[in-house]
Short mmCIF file of C-alpha atoms and ligand atoms in Angstrom, two decimals:
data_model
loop_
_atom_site.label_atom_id
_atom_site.label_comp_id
_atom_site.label_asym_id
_atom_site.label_seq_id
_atom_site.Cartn_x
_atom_site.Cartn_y
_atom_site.Cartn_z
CA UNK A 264 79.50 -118.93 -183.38
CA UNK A 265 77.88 -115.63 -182.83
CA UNK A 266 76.77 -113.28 -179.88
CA UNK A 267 76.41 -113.57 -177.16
CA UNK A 268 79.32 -116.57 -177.46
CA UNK A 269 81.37 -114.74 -179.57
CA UNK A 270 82.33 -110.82 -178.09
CA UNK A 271 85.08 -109.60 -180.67
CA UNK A 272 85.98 -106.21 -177.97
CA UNK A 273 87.31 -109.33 -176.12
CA UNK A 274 90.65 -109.13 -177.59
CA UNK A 275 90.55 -105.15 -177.59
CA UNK A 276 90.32 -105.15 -174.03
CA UNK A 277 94.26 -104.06 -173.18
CA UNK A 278 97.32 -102.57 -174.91
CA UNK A 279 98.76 -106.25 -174.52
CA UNK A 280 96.14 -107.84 -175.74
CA UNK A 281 95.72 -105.77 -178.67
CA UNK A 282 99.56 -106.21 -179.63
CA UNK A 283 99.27 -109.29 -179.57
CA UNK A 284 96.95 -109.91 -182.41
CA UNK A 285 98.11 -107.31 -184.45
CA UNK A 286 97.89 -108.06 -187.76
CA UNK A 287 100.52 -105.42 -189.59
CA UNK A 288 103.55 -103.67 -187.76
CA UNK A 289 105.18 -100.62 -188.90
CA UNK A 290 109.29 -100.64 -188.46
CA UNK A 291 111.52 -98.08 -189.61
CA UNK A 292 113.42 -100.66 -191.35
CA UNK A 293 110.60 -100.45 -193.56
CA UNK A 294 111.15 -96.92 -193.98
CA UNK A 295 112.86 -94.95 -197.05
CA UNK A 296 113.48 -91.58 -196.74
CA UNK A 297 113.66 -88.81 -199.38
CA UNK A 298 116.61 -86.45 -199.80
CA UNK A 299 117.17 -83.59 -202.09
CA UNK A 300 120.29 -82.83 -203.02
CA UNK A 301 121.57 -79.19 -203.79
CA UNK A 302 124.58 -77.81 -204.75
CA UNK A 303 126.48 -75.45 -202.14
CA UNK A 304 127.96 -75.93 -198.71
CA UNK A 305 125.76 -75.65 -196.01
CA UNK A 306 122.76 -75.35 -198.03
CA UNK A 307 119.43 -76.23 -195.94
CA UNK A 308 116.49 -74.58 -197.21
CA UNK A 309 113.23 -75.56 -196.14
CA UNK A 310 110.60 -76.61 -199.26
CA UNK A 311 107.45 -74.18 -198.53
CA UNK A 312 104.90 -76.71 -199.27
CA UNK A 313 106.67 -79.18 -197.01
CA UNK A 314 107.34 -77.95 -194.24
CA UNK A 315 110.10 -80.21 -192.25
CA UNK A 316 111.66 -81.40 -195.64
CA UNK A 317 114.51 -79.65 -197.35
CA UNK A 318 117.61 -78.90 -200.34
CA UNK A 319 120.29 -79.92 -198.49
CA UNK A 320 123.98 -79.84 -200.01
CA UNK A 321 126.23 -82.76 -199.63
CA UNK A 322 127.59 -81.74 -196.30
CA UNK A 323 123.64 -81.75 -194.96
CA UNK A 324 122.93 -85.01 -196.38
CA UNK A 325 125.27 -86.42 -194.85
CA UNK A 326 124.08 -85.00 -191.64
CA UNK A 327 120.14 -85.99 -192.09
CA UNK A 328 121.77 -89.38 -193.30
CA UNK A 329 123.63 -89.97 -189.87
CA UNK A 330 120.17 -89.00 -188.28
CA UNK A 331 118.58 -92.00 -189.86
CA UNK A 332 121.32 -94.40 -189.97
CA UNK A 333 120.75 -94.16 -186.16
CA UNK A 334 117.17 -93.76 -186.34
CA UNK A 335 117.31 -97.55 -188.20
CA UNK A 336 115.75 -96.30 -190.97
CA UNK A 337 115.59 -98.89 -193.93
CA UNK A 338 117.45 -96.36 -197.05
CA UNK A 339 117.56 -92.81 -198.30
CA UNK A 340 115.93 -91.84 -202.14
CA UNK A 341 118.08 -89.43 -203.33
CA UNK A 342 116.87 -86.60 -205.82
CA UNK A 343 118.89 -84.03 -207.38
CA UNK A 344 119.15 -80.53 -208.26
CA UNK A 345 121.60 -79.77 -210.69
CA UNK A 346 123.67 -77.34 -211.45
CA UNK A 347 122.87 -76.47 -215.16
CA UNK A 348 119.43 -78.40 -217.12
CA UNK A 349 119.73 -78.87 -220.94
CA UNK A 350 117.75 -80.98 -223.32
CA UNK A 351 119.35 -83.74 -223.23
CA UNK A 352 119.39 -83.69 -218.95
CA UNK A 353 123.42 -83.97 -219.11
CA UNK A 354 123.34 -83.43 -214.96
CA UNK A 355 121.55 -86.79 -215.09
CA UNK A 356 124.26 -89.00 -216.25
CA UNK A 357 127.15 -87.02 -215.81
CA UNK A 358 129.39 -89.02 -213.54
CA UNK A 359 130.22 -86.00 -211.18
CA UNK A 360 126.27 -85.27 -211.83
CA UNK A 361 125.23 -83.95 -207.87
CA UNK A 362 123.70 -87.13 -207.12
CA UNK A 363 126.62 -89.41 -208.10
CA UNK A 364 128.81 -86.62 -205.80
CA UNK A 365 126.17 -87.54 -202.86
CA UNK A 366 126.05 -91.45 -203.27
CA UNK A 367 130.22 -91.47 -203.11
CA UNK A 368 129.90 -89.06 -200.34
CA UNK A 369 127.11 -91.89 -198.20
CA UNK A 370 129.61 -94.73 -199.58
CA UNK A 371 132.46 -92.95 -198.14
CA UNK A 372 131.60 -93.42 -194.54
CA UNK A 373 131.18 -96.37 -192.79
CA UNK A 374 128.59 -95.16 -190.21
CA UNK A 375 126.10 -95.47 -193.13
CA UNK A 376 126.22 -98.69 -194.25
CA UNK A 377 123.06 -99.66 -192.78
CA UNK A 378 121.60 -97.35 -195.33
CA UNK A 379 120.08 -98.88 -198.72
CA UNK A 380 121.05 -96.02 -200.75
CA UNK A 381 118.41 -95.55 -203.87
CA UNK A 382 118.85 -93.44 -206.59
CA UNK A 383 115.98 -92.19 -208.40
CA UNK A 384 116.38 -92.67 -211.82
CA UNK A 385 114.86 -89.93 -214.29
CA UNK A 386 115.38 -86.80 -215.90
CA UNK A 387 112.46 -84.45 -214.99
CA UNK A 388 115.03 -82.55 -212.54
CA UNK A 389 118.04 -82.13 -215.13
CA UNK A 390 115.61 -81.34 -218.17
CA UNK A 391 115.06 -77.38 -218.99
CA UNK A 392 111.78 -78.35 -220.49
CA UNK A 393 111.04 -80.58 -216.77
CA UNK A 394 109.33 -83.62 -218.62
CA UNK A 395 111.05 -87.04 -218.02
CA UNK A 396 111.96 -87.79 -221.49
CA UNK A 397 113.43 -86.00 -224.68
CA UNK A 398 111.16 -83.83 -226.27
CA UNK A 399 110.63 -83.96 -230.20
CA UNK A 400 108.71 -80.48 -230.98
CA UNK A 401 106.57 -81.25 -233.92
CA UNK A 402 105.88 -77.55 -234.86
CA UNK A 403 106.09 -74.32 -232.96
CA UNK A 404 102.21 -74.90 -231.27
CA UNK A 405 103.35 -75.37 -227.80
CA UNK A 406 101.01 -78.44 -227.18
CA UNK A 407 102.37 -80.19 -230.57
CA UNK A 408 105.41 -82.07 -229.03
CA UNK A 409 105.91 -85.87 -228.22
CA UNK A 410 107.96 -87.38 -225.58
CA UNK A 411 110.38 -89.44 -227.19
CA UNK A 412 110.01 -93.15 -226.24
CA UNK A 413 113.42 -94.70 -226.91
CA UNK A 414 115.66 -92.42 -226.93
CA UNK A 415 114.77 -91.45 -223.49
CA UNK A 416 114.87 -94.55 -222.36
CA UNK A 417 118.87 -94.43 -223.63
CA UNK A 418 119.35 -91.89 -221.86
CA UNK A 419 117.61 -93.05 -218.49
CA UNK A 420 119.59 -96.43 -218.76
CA UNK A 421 123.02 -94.40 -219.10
CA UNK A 422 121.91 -92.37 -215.89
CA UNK A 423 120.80 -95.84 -214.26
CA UNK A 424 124.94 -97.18 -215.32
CA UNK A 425 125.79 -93.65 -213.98
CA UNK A 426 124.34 -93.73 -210.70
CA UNK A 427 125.20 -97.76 -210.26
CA UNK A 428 129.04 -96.93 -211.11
CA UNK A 429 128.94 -93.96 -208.23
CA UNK A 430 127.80 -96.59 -205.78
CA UNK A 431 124.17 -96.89 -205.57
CA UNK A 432 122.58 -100.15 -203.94
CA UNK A 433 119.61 -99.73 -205.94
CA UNK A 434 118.43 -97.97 -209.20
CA UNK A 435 114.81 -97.00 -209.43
CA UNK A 436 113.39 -95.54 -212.62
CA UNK A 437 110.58 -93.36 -212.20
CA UNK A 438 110.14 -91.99 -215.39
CA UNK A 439 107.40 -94.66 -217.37
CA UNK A 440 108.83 -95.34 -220.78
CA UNK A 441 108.28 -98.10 -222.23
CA UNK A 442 110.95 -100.90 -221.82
CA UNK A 443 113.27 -98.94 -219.78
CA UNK A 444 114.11 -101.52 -217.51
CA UNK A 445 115.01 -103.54 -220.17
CA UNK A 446 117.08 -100.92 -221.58
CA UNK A 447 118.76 -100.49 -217.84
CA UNK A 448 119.25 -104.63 -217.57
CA UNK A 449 121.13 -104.13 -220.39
CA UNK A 450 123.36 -101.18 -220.12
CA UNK A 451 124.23 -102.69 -216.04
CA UNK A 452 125.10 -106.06 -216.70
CA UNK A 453 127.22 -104.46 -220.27
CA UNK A 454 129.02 -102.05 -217.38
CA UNK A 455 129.14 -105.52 -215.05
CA UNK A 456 127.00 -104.48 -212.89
CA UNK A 457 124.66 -107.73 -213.01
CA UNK A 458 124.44 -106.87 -208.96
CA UNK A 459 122.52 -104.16 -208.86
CA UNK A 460 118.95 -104.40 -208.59
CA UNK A 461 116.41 -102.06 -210.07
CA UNK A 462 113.17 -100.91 -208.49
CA UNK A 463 110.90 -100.16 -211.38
CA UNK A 464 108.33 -97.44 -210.18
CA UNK A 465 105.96 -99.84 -212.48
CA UNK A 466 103.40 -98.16 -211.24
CA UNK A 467 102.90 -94.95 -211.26
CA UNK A 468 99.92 -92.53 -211.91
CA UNK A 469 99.57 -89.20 -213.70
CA UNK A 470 98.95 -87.41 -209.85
CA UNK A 471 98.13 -83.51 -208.70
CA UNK A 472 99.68 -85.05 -205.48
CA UNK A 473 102.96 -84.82 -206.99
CA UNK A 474 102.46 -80.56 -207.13
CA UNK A 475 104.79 -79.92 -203.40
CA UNK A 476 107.51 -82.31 -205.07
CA UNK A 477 107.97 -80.65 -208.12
CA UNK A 478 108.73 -77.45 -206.18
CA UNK A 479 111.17 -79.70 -204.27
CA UNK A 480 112.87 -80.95 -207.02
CA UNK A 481 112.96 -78.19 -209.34
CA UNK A 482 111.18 -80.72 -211.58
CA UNK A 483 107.52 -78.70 -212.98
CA UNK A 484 107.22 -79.23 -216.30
CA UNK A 485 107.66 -75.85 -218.50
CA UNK A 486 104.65 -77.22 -220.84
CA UNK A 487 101.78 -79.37 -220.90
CA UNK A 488 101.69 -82.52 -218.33
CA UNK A 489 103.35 -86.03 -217.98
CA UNK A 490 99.75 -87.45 -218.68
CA UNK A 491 101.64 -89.35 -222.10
CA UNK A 492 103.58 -91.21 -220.41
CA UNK A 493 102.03 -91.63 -216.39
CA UNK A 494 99.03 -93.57 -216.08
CA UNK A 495 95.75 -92.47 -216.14
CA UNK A 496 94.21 -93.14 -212.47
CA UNK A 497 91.00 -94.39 -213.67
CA UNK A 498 92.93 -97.44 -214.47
CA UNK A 499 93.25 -100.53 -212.59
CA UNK A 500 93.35 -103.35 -214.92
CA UNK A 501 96.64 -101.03 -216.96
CA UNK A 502 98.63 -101.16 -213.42
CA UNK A 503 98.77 -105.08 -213.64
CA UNK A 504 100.28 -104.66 -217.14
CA UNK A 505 102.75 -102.17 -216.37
CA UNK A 506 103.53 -104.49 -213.36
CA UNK A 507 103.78 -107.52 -215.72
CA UNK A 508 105.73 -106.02 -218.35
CA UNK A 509 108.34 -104.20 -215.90
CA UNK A 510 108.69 -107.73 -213.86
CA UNK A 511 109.32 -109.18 -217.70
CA UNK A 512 111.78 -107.20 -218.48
CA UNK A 513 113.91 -107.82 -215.16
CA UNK A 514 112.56 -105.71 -212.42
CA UNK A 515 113.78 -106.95 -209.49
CA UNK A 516 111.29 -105.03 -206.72
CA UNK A 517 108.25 -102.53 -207.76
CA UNK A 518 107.32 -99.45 -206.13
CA UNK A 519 103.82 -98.34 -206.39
CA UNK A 520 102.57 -94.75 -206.50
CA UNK A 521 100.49 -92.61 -205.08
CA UNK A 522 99.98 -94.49 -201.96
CA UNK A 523 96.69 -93.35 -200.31
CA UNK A 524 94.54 -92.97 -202.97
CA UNK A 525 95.87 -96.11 -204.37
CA UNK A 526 95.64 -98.45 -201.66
CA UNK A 527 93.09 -100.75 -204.32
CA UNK A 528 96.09 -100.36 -206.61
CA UNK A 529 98.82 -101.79 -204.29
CA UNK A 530 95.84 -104.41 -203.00
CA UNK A 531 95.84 -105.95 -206.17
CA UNK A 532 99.13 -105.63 -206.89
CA UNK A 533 100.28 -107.66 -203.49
CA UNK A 534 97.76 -110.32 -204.35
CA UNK A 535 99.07 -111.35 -208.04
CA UNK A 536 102.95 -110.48 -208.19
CA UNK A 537 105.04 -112.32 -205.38
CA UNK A 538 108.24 -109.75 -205.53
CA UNK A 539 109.07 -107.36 -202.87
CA UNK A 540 106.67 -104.01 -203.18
CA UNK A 541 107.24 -100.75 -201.88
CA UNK A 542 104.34 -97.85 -202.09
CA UNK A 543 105.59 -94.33 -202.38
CA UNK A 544 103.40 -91.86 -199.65
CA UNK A 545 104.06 -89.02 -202.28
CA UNK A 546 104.99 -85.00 -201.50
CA UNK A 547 100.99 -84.03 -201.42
CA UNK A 548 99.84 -87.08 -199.27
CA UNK A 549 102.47 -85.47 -196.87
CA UNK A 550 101.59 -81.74 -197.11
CA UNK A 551 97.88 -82.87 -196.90
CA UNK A 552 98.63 -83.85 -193.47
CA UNK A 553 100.72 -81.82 -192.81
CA UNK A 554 98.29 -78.86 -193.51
CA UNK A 555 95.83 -80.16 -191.03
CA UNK A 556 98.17 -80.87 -188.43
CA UNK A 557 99.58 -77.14 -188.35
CA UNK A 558 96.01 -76.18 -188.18
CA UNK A 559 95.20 -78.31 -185.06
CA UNK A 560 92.77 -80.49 -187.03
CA UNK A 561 94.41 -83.75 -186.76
CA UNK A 562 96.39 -85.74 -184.09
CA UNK A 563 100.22 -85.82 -185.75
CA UNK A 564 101.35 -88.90 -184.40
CA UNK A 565 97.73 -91.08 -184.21
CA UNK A 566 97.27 -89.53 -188.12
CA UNK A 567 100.83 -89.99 -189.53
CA UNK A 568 101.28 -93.65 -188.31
CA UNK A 569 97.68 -94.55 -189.28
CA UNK A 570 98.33 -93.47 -192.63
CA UNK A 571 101.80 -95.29 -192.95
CA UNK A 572 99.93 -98.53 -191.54
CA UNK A 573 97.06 -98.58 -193.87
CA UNK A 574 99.77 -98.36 -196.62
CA UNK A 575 101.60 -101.37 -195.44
CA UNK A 576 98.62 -103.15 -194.35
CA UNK A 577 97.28 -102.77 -198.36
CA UNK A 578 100.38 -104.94 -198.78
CA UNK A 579 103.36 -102.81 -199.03
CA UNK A 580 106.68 -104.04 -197.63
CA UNK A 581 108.22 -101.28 -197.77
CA UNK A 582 107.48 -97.27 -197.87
CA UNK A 583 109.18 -94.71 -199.46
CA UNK A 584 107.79 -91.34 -197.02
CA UNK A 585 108.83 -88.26 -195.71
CA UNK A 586 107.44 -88.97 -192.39
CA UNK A 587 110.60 -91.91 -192.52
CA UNK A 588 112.29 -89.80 -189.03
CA UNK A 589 109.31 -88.93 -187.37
CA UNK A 590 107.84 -91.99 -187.91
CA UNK A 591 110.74 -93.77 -186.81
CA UNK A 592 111.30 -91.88 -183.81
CA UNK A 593 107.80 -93.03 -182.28
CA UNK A 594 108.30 -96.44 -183.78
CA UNK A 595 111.78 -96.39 -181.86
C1 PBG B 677 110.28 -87.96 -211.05
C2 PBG B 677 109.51 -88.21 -209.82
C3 PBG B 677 108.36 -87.55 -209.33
C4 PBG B 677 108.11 -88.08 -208.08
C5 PBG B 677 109.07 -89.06 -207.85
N1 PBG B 677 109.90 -89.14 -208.93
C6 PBG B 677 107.60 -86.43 -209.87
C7 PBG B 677 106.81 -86.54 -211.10
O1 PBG B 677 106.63 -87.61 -211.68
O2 PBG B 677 106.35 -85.47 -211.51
C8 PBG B 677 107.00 -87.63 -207.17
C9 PBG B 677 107.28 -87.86 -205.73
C10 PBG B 677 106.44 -87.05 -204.80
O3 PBG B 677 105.47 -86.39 -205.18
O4 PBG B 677 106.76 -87.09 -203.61
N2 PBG B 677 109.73 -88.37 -212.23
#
């Protein structure tokens, strides 16, 4: 049936109506927000390139994490800055490591258990070099060096044990060696910790939107780019694989990332693998907007919301943002 019959502003007509047949909701359930955490007491300092997101020492985390406990925000990510870095990213998997110190200090009070409490797994931000991996320097040419496959992926699965032991509800792995989360399966259930599930960042693109994190995190890398071991974002078809072979090795949940200019990614994604997906709005998707809403040149809340909905309506469950507390406050 067409016009004049059919009249499809018929069902735009009101606010009511429109709810009504909404297709995709946004809930801050669905919402994971990002904390970095700093050493210190008291510590709060404000990333440049983001504004509104911040280092925060223990005592602060705790405080943004009371905010969104009782904002009914979904979980916190949780990112640290260590102390020392090294080449073998000790801070990582050091069981009083700054993250560990943060997830007993969430675990530790009650208020939060509404909180899924994720822990990032990788070792970018306890690595003096800032790759994710071990580097093998093949002669003194500063682009002749390889990321070490496997004995990273050692090394992420003893931060993964680390981070599980200190209470995390989740370990997600974010650094893209090969067979890491079978490496992680491994070392959990050998530490019996066959309950915790991993969230394999499965996949995950080689991304300039990543720049305002790595100023965040402390996490740039000293030399060359992570472009051996991210994904090219030309490619599609390699995103299914990664997907496959994470989900073979015992993933139980994928996160997807960038978000935005990825949405064909997570599209395809949400129409072949039936586990639970999360997309990751990265730091430069948010300081993109954020950019043009300090200049006047987009509506904050109409912009922010529209660009957390088109993420969940590409098929995302769940989204990992720093927009988590604003968003949830005009979700609320
Ligand atoms: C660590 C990691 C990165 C991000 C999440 N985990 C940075 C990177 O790969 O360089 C990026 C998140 C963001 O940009 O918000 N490997």
């Amino acid at each position: 049936m067409a016009y004049p019959v059919t009249r499809l502003r018929r069902l735009r007509r009101t606010e009511a109506l429109r709810s009504l047949v909404r297709e995709t909701r946004l809930h801050p359930g669905a919402l994971i927000a990002p904390i970095f955490v700093c050493p210190g007491e008291g510590a709060r300092r404000e990333i440049s390139s983001m504004p509104g997101v911040f280092n925060l020492s223990i005592d602060q985390a705790i405080v943004e994490a009371r905010e969104a406990a009782a904002l009914g925000i979904g979980g916190l990510l949780l990112f640290g800055l260590p102390e020392r870095k090294d080449e073998q990213a000790s801070g990582a998997w050091d069981a009083n490591g700054i993250v560990q110190q943060a997830i007993r200090a969430i675990k530790n009070e009650h208020a939060l258990d509404s909180l899924v409490v994720v822990a990032d797994v990788c070792l970018c931000e306890y690595t003096s070099h800032g790759h994710c991996g071990v580097v093998k320097k093949n002669s003194t040419r500063a682009e002749a060096y390889e990321i070490q496959n496997d004995a990273s992926a050692a090394l992420i699965a003893k931060t993964a044990v680390s981070l599980a032991q200190a209470g995390a509800d989740i370990v997600a792995p974010s650094d893209m060696m090969d067979g890491r989360v079978a490496a992680i399966r491994a070392a959990l259930d050998a530490a019996q910790l066959e309950p915790t599930p991993i969230l394999s960042y499965a996949s995950k693109f080689a991304s300039a939107f990543y720049g305002p994190f790595r100023e965040a995190a402390d996490s740039a890398p000293q030399f060359g780019d992570r472009r051996s071991y991210q994904m090219d974002g030309a490619n599609l078809r390699e995103a299914m694989r990664e997907i496959e072979q994470d989900l073979a090795e015992g993933a139980d949940m994928i996160l997807m990332k960038p978000a935005l200019p990825y949405l064909d990614v997570i599209h395809a994604a949400r129409a072949r693998f039936d586990v639970p997906m999360g997309a990751y709005q990265v730091s430069g998707e948010y300081s993109m907007l954020q950019a043009a809403f300090a200049r006047g040149w987009l509506d904050r809340d109409h912009a922010m919301l529209e660009s957390l909905l088109s993420i969940r309506r590409a098929g995302a469950d769940f989204i990992v943002t720093y927009f988590a507390r604003e968003a949830a406050k005009l979700l609320g």
